[in-house]
PDB file of C-alpha atoms and ligand atoms in Angstrom:
ATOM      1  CA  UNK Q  38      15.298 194.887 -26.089  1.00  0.00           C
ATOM      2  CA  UNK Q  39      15.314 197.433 -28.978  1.00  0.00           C
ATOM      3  CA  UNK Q  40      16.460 198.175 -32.296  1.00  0.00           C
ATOM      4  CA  UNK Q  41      17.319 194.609 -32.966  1.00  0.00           C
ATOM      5  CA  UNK Q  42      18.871 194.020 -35.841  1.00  0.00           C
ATOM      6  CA  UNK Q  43      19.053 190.743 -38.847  1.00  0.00           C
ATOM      7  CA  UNK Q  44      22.129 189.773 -36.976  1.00  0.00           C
ATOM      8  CA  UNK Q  45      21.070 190.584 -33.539  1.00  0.00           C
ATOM      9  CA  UNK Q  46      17.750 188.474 -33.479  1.00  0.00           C
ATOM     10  CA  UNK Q  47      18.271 185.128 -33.260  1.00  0.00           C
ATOM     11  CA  UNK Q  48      20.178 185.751 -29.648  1.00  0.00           C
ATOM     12  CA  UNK Q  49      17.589 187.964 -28.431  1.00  0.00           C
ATOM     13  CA  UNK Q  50      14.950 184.869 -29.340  1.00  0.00           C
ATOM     14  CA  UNK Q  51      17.460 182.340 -27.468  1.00  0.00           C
ATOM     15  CA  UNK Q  52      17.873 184.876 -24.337  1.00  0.00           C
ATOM     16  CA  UNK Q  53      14.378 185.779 -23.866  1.00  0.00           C
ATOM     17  CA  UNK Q  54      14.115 181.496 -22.895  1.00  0.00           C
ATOM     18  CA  UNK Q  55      16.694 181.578 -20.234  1.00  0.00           C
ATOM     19  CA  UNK Q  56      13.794 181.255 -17.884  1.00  0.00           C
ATOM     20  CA  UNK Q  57      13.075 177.866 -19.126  1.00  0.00           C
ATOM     21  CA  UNK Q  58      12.314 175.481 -16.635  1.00  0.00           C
ATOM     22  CA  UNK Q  59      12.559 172.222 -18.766  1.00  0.00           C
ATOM     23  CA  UNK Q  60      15.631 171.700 -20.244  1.00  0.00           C
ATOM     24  CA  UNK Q  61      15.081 169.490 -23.049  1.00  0.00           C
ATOM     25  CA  UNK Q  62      12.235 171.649 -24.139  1.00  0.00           C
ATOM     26  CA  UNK Q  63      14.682 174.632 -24.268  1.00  0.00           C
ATOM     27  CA  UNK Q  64      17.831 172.235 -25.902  1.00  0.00           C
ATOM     28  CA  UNK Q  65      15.008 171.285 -29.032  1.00  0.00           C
ATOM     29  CA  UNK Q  66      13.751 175.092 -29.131  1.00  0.00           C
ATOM     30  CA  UNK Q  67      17.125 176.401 -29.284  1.00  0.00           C
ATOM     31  CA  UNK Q  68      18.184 174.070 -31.439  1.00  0.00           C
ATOM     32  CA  UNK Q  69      15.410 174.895 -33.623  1.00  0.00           C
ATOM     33  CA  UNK Q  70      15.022 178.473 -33.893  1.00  0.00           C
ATOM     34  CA  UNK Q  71      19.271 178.349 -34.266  1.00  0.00           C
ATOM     35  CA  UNK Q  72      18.393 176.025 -37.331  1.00  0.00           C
ATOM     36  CA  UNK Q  73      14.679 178.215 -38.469  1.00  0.00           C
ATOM     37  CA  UNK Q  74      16.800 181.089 -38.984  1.00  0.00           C
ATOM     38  CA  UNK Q  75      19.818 179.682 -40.298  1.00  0.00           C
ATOM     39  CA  UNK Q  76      17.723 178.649 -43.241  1.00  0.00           C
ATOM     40  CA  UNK Q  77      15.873 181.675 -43.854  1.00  0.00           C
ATOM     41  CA  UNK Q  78      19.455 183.520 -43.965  1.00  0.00           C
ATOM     42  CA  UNK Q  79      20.674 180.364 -46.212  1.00  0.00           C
ATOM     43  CA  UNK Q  80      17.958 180.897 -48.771  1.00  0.00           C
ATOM     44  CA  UNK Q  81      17.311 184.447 -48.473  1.00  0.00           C
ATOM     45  CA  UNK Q  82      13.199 183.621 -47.828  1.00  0.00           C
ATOM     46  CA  UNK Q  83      11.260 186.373 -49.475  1.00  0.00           C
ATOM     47  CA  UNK Q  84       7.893 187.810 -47.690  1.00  0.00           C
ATOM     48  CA  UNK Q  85       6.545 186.306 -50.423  1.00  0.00           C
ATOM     49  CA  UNK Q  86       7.545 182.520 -49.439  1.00  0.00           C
ATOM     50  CA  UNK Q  87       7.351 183.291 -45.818  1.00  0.00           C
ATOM     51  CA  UNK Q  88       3.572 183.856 -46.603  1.00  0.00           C
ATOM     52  CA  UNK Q  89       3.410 181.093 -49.077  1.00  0.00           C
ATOM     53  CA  UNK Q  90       4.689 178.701 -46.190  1.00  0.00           C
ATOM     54  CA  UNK Q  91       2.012 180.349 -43.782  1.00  0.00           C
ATOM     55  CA  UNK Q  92      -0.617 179.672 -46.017  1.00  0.00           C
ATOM     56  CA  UNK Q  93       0.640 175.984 -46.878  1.00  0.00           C
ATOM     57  CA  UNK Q  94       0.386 174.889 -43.607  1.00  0.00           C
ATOM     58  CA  UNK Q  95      -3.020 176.524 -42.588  1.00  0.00           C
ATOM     59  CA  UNK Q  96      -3.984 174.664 -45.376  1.00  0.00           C
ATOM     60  CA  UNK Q  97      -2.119 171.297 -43.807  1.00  0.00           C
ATOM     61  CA  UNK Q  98      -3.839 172.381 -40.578  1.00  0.00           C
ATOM     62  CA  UNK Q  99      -7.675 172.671 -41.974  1.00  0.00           C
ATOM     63  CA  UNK Q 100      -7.122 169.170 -44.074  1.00  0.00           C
ATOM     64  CA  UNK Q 101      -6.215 167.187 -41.149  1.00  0.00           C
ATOM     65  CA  UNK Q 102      -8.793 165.719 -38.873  1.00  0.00           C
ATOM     66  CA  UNK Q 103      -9.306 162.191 -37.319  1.00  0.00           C
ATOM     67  CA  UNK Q 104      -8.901 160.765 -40.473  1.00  0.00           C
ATOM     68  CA  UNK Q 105      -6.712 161.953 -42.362  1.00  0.00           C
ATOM     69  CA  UNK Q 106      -3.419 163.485 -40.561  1.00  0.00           C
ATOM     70  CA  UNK Q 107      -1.693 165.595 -42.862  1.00  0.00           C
ATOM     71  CA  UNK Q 108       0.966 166.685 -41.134  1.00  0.00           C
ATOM     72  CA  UNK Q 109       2.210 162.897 -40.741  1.00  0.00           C
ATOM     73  CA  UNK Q 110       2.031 163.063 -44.391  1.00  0.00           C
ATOM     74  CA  UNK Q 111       4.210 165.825 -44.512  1.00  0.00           C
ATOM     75  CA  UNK Q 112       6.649 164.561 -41.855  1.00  0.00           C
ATOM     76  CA  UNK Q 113       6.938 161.266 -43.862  1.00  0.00           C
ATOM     77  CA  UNK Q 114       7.291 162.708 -47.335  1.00  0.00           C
ATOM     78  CA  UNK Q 115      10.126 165.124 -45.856  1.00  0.00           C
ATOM     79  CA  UNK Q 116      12.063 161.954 -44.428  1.00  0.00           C
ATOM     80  CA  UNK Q 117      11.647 163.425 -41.095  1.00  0.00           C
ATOM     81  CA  UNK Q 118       9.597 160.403 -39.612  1.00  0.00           C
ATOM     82  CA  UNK Q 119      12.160 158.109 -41.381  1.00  0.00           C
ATOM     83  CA  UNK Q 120      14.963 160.247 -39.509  1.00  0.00           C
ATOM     84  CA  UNK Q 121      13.270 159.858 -36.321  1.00  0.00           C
ATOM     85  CA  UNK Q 122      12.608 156.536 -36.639  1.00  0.00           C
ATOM     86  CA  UNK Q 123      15.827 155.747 -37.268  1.00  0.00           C
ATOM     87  CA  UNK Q 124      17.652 157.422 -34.975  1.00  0.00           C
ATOM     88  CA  UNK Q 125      15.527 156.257 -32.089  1.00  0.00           C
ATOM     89  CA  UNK Q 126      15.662 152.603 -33.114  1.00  0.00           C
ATOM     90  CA  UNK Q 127      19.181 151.554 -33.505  1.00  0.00           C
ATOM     91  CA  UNK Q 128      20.018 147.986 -32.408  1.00  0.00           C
ATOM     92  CA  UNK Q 129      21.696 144.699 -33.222  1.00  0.00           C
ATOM     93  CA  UNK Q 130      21.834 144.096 -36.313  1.00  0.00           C
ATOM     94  CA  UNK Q 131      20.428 140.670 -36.096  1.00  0.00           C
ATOM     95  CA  UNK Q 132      17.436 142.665 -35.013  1.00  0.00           C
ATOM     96  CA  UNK Q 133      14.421 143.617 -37.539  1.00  0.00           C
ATOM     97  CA  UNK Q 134      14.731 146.738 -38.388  1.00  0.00           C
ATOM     98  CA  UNK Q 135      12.132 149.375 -38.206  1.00  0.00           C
ATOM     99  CA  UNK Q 136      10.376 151.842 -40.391  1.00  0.00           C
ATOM    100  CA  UNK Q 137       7.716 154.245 -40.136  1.00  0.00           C
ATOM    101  CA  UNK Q 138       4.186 154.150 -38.383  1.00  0.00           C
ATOM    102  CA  UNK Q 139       2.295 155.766 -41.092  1.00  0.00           C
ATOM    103  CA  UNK Q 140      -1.154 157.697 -40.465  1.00  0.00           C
ATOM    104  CA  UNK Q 141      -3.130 154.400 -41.310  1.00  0.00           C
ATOM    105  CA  UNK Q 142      -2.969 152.460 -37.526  1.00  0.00           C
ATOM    106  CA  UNK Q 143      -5.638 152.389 -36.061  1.00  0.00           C
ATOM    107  CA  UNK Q 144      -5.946 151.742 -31.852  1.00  0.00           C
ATOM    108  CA  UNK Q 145      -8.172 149.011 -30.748  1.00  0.00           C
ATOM    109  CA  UNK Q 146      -8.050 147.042 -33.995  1.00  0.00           C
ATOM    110  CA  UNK Q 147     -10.286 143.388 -33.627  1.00  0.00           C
ATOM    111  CA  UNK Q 148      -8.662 140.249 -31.722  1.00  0.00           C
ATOM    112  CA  UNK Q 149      -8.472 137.216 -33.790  1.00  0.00           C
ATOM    113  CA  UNK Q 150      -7.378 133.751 -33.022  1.00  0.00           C
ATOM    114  CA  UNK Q 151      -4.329 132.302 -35.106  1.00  0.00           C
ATOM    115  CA  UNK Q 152      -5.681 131.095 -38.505  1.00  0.00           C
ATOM    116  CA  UNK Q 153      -8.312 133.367 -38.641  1.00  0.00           C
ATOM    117  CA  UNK Q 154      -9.108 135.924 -42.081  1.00  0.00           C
ATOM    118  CA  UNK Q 155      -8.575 139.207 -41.037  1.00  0.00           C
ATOM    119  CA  UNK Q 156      -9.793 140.457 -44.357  1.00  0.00           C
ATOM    120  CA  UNK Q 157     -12.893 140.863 -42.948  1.00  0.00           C
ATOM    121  CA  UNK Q 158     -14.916 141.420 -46.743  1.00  0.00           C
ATOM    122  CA  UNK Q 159     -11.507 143.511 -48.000  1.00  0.00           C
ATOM    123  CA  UNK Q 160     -10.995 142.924 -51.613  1.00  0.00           C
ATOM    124  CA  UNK Q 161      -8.037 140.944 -53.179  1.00  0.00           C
ATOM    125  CA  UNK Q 162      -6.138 137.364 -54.121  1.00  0.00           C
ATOM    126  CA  UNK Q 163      -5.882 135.267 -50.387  1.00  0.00           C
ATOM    127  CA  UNK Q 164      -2.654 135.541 -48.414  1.00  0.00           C
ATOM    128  CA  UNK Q 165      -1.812 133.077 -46.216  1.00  0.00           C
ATOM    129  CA  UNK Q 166       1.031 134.597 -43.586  1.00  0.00           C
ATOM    130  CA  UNK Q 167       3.107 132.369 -41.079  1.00  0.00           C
ATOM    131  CA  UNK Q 168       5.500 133.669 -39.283  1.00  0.00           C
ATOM    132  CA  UNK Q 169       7.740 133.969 -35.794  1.00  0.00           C
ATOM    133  CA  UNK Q 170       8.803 136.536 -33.253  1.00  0.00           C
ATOM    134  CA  UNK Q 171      12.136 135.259 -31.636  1.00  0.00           C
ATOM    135  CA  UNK Q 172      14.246 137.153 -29.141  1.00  0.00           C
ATOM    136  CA  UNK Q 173      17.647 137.720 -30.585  1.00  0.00           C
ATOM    137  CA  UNK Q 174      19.336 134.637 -28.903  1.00  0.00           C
ATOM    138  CA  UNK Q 175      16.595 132.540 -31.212  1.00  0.00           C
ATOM    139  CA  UNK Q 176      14.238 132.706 -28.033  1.00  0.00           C
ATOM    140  CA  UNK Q 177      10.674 132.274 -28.873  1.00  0.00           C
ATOM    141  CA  UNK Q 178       8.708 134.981 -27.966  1.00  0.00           C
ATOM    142  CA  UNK Q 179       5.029 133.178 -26.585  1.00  0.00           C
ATOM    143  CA  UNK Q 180       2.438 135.569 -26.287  1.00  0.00           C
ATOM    144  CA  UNK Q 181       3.668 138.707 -28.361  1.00  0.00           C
ATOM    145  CA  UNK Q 182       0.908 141.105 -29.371  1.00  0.00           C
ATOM    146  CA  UNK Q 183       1.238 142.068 -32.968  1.00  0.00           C
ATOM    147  CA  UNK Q 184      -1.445 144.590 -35.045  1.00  0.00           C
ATOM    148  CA  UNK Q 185      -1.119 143.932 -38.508  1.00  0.00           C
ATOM    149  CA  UNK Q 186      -2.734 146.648 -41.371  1.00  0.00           C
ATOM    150  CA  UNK Q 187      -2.769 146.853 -44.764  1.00  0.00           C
ATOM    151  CA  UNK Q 188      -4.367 148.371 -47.948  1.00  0.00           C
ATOM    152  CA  UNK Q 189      -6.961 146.538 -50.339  1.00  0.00           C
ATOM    153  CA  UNK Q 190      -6.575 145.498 -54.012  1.00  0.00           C
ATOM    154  CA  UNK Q 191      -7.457 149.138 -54.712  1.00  0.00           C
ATOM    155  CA  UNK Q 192      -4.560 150.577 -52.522  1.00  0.00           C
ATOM    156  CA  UNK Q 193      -6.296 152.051 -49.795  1.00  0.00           C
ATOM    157  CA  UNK Q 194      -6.667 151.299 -46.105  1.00  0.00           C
ATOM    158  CA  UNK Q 195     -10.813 150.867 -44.442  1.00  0.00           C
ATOM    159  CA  UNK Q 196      -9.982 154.185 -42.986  1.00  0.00           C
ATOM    160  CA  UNK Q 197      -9.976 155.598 -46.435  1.00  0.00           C
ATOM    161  CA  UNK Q 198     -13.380 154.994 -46.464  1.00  0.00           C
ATOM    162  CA  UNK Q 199     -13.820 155.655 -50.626  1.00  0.00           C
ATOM    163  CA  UNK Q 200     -16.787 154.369 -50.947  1.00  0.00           C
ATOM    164  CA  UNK Q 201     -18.937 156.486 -48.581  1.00  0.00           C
ATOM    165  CA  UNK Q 202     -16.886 158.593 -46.467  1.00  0.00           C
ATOM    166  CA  UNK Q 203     -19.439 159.548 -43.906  1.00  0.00           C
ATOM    167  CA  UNK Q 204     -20.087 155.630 -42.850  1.00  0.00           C
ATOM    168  CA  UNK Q 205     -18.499 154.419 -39.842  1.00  0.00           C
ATOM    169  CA  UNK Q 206     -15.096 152.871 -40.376  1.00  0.00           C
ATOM    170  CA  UNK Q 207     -15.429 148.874 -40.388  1.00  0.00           C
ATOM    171  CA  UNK Q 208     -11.900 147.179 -40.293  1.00  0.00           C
ATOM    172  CA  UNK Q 209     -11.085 145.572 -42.594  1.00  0.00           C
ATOM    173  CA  UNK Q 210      -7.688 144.114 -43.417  1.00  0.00           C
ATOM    174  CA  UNK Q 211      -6.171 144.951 -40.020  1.00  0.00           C
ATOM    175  CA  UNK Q 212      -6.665 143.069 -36.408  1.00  0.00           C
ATOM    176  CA  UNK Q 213      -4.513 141.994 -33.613  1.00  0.00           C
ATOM    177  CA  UNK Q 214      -3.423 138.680 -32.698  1.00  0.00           C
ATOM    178  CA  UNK Q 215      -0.895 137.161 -29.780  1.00  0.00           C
ATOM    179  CA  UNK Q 216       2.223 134.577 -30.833  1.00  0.00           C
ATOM    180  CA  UNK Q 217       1.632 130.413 -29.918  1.00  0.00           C
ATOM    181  CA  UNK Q 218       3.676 129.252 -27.487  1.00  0.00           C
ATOM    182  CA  UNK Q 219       6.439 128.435 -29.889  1.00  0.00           C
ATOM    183  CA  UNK Q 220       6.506 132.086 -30.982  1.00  0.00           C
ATOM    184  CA  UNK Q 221       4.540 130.986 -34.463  1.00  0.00           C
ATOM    185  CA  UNK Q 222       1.824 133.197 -35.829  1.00  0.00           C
ATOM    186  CA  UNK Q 223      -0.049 132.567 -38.832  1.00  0.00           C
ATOM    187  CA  UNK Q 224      -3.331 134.315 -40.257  1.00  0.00           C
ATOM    188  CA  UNK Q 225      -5.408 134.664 -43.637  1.00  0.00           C
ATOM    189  CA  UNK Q 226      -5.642 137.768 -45.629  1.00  0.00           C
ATOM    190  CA  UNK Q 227      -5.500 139.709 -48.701  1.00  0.00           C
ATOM    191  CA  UNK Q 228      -2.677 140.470 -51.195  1.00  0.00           C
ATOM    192  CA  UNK Q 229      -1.731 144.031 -50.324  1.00  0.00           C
ATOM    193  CA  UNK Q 230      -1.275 146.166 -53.368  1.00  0.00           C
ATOM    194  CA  UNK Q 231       1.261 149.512 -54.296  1.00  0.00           C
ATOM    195  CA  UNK Q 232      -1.228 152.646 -53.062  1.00  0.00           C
ATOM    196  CA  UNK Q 233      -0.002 156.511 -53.952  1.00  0.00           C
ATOM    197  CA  UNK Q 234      -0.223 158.355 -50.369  1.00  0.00           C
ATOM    198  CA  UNK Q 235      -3.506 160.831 -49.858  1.00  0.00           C
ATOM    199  CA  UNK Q 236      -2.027 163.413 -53.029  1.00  0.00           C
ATOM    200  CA  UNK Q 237      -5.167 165.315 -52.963  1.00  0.00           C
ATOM    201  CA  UNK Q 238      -4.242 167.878 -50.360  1.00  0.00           C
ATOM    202  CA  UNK Q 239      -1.189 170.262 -50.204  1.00  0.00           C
ATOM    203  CA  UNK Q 240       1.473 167.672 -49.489  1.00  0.00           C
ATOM    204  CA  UNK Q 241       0.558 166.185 -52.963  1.00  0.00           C
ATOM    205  CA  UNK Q 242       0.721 169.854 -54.274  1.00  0.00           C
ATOM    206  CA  UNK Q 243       4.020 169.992 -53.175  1.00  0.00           C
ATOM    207  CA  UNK Q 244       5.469 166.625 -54.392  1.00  0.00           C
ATOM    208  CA  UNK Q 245       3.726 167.367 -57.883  1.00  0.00           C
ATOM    209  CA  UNK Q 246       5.652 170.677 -57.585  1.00  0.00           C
ATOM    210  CA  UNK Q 247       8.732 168.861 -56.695  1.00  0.00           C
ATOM    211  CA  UNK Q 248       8.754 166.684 -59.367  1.00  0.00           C
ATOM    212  CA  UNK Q 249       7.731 163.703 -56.878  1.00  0.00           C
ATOM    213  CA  UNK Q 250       5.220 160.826 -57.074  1.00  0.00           C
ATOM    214  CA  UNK Q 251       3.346 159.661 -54.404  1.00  0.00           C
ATOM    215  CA  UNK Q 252       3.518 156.145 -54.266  1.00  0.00           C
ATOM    216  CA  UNK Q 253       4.392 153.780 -51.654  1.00  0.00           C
ATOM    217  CA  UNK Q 254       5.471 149.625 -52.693  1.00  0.00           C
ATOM    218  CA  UNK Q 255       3.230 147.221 -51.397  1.00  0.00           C
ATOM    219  CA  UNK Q 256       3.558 146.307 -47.703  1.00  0.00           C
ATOM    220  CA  UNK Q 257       2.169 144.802 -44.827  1.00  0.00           C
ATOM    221  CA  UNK Q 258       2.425 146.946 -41.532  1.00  0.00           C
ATOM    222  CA  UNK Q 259       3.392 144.963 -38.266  1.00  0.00           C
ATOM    223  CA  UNK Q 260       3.649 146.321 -34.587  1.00  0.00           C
ATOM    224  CA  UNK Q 261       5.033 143.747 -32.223  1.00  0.00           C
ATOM    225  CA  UNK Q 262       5.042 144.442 -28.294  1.00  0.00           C
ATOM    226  CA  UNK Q 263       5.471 141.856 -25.896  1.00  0.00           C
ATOM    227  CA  UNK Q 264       7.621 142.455 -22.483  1.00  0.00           C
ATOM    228  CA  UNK Q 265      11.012 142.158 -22.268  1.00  0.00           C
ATOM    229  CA  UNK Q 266      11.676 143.358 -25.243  1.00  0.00           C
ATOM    230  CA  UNK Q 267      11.774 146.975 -27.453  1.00  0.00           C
ATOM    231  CA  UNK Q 268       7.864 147.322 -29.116  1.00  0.00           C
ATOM    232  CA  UNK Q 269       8.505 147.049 -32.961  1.00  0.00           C
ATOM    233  CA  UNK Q 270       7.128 148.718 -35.807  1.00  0.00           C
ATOM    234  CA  UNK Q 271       7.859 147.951 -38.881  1.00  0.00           C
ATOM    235  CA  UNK Q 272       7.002 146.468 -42.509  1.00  0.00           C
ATOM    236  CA  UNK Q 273       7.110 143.782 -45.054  1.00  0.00           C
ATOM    237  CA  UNK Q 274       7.659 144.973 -48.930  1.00  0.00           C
ATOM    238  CA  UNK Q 275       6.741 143.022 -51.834  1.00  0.00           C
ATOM    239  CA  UNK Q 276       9.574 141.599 -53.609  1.00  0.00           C
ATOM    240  CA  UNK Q 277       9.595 142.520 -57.266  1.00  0.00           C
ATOM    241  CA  UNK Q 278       7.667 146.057 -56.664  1.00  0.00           C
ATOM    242  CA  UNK Q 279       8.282 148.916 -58.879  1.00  0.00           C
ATOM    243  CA  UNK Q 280       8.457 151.511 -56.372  1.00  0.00           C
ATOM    244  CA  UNK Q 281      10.989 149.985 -53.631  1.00  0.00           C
ATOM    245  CA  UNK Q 282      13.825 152.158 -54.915  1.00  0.00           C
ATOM    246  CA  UNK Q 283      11.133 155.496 -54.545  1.00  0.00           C
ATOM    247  CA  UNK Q 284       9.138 155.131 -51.964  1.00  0.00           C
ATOM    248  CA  UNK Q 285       7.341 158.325 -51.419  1.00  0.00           C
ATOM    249  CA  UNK Q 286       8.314 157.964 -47.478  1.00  0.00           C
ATOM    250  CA  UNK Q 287      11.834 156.820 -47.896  1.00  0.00           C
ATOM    251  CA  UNK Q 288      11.230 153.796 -45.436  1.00  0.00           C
ATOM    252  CA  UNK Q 289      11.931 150.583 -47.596  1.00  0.00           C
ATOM    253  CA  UNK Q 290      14.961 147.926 -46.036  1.00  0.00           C
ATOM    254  CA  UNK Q 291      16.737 145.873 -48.014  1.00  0.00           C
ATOM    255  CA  UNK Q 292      15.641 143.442 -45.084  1.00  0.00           C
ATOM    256  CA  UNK Q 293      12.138 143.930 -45.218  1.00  0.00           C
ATOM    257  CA  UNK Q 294      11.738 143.088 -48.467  1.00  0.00           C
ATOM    258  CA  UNK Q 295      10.028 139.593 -48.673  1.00  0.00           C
ATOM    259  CA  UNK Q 296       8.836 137.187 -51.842  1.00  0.00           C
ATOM    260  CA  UNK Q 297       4.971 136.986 -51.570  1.00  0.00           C
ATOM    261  CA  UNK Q 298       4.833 133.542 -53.049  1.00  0.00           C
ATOM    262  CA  UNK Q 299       1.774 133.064 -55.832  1.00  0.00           C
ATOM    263  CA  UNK Q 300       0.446 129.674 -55.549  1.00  0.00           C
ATOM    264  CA  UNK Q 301      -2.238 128.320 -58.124  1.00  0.00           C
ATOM    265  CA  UNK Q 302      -5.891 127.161 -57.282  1.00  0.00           C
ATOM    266  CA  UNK Q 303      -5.185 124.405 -54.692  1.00  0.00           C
ATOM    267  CA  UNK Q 304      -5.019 123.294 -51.257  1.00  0.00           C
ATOM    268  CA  UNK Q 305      -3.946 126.573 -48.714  1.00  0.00           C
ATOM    269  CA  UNK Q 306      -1.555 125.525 -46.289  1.00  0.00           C
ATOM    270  CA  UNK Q 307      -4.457 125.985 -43.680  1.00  0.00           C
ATOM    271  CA  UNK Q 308      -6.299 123.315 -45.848  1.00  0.00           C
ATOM    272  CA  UNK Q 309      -8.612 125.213 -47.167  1.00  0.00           C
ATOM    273  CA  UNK Q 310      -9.673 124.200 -50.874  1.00  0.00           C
ATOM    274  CA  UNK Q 311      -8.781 127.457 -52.957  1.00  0.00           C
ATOM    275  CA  UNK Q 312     -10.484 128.123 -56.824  1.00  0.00           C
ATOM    276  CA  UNK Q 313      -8.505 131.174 -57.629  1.00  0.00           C
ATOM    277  CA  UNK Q 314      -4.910 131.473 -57.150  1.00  0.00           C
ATOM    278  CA  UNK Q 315      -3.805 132.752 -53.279  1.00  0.00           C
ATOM    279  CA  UNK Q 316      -0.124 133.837 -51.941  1.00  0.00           C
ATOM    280  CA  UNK Q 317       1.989 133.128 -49.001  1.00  0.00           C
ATOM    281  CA  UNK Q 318       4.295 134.871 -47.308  1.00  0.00           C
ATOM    282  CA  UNK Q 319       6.735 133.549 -44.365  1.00  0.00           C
ATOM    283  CA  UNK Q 320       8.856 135.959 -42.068  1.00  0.00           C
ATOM    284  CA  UNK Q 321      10.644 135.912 -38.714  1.00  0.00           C
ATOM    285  CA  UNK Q 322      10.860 138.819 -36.512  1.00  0.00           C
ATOM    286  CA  UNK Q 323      13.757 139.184 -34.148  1.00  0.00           C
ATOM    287  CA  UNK Q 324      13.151 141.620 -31.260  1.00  0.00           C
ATOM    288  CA  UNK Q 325      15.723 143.599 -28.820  1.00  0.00           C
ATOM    289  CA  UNK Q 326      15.582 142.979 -25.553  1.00  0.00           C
ATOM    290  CA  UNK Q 327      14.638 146.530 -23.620  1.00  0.00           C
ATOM    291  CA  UNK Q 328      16.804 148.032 -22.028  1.00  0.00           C
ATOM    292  CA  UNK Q 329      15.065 147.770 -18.744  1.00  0.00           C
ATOM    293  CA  UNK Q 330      15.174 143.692 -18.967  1.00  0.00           C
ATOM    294  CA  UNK Q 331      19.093 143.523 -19.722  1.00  0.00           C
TER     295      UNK Q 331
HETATM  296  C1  LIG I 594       1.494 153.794 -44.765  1.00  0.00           C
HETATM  297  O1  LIG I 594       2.299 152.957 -45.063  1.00  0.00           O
HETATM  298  O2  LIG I 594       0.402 153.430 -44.369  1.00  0.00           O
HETATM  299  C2  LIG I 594       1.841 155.228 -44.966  1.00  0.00           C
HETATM  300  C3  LIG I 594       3.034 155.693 -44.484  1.00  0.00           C
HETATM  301  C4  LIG I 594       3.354 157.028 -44.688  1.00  0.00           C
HETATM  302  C5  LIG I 594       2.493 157.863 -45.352  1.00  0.00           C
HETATM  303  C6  LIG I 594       1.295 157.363 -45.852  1.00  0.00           C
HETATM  304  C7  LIG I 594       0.977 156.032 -45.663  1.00  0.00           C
HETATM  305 FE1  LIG I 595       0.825 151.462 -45.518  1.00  0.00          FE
END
């Protein structure tokens, strides 16, 4: 293998994996170096921007660590978790649809009981959520696990830690819970607020230099698994929010968008005596069966 040439190389990549054991790892390599170098041809890429691009991503590389996962960032602002997501989750369309993960879920959140605050000390107005998970003949689903996350007033997530990022993470405004028999839920929490994604590192260099903002609508993440049926994740936006139409990760749904509803000082629907004005928010989930159980 000599003397090969800007025409010659991409085959000689492609032959030199003939040996490949695993096919699927040699369909995605092929189909990646085919694609790799059919950009670099496309756009001409200078030595200059090949370095550049070397550089950026030592840089996403250094940034990331159990906190903060860059790359996801960069996957998500590039539509490519969106894309995957998407493509991977295709059902019914009674079904709720899905959107991204996000680097903010955290494994091992707290239990709590239905009816319990899962603000945990997180700042911002009360939020009262009921809700179902039905199978997609209107089945309740009894017993579903669901992890629920969300940002503070201030738009960030406990993970953020801004306050004093070298204290252990306390979580806050996230836990886990299991549907009623009926397939109701229902829990307390906070009013989660518009946040920009972390822009301090060199995936918000490269949306400022793209022209792009960072921001993300309010939401409130959800991932449902209970068996029988295809785990989902997924979230709720907040009807009326200025960035729906440009989320920074491309993942709003027309039907995910839900009215929080503001409710005056009063009686919550849990009975609790309220003196500052508290929202609600009501949503059914409808799962796909898995494949496996059909
Ligand atoms: C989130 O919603 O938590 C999120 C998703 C993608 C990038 C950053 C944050
Ligand atoms: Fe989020």
């Amino acid at each position: 293998m000599r003397n090969i040439n800007e025409d010659t190389i991409t085959q000689a990549v492609l032959a030199v994996m003939s040996g490949c054991r695993d096919n699927r790892l040699r369909t995605v390599m092929t189909g990646l170096i085919q694609h790799l170098h059919s950009f670099a041809r496309e756009v001409k890429l200078t030595e200059d921007e090949w370095r550049y691009a070397i550089d950026f991503l030592t840089r996403v590389g250094h940034i990331t660590d159990d906190r903060r996962q860059e790359f996801v960032l960069l996957s998500d602002t590039l539509g490519l978790s969106m894309l995957v997501t998407t493509q991977n989750n295709r059902k019914a369309s009674e079904c709720t649809e899905a959107t991204v993960l996000g680097p903010f879920f955290v494994n091992d959140a707290p239990s709590y009981e239905n009816g319990q605050d899962i603000s945990n000390g997180a700042r911002g107005l009360p939020c009262f959520v009921t809700g179902h998970v039905r199978g997609i003949s209107g089945e309740p689903v009894a017993g579903a696990e669901i992890d629920v996350w969300q940002s503070d007033e201030d738009g960030y997530y406990d993970v953020q830690n801004v306050a004093q990022p070298d204290a252990e993470v306390e979580f806050q405004a996230r836990g886990r819970l299991h549907t009623l028999p009926g397939g109701g839920f229902h829990f307390r929490s906070i009013l989660p607020e518009a946040y920009p994604i972390p822009h301090d590192g060199p995936v918000g260099q490269m949306l400022d230099a793209l022209g792009r903002h960072p921001w993300r609508p309010a939401h409130l993440h959800f991932w449902i698994k209970a068996p029988g049926y295809e785990p989902l994740i997924t979230h709720l936006f907040r009807n009326g929010d200025q960035y729906l139409d440009s989320d920074a990760v491309f993942a709003v749904r027309s039907s995910l968008v839900v009215d929080w509803i503001r409710h005056e000082p009063g009686i919550a629907p849990d009975g609790t005596p309220m003196n500052e004005p508290y929202y609600t928010l009501d949503y059914d989930f409808v799962l796909q069966h898995s494949a496996s159980a059909q």
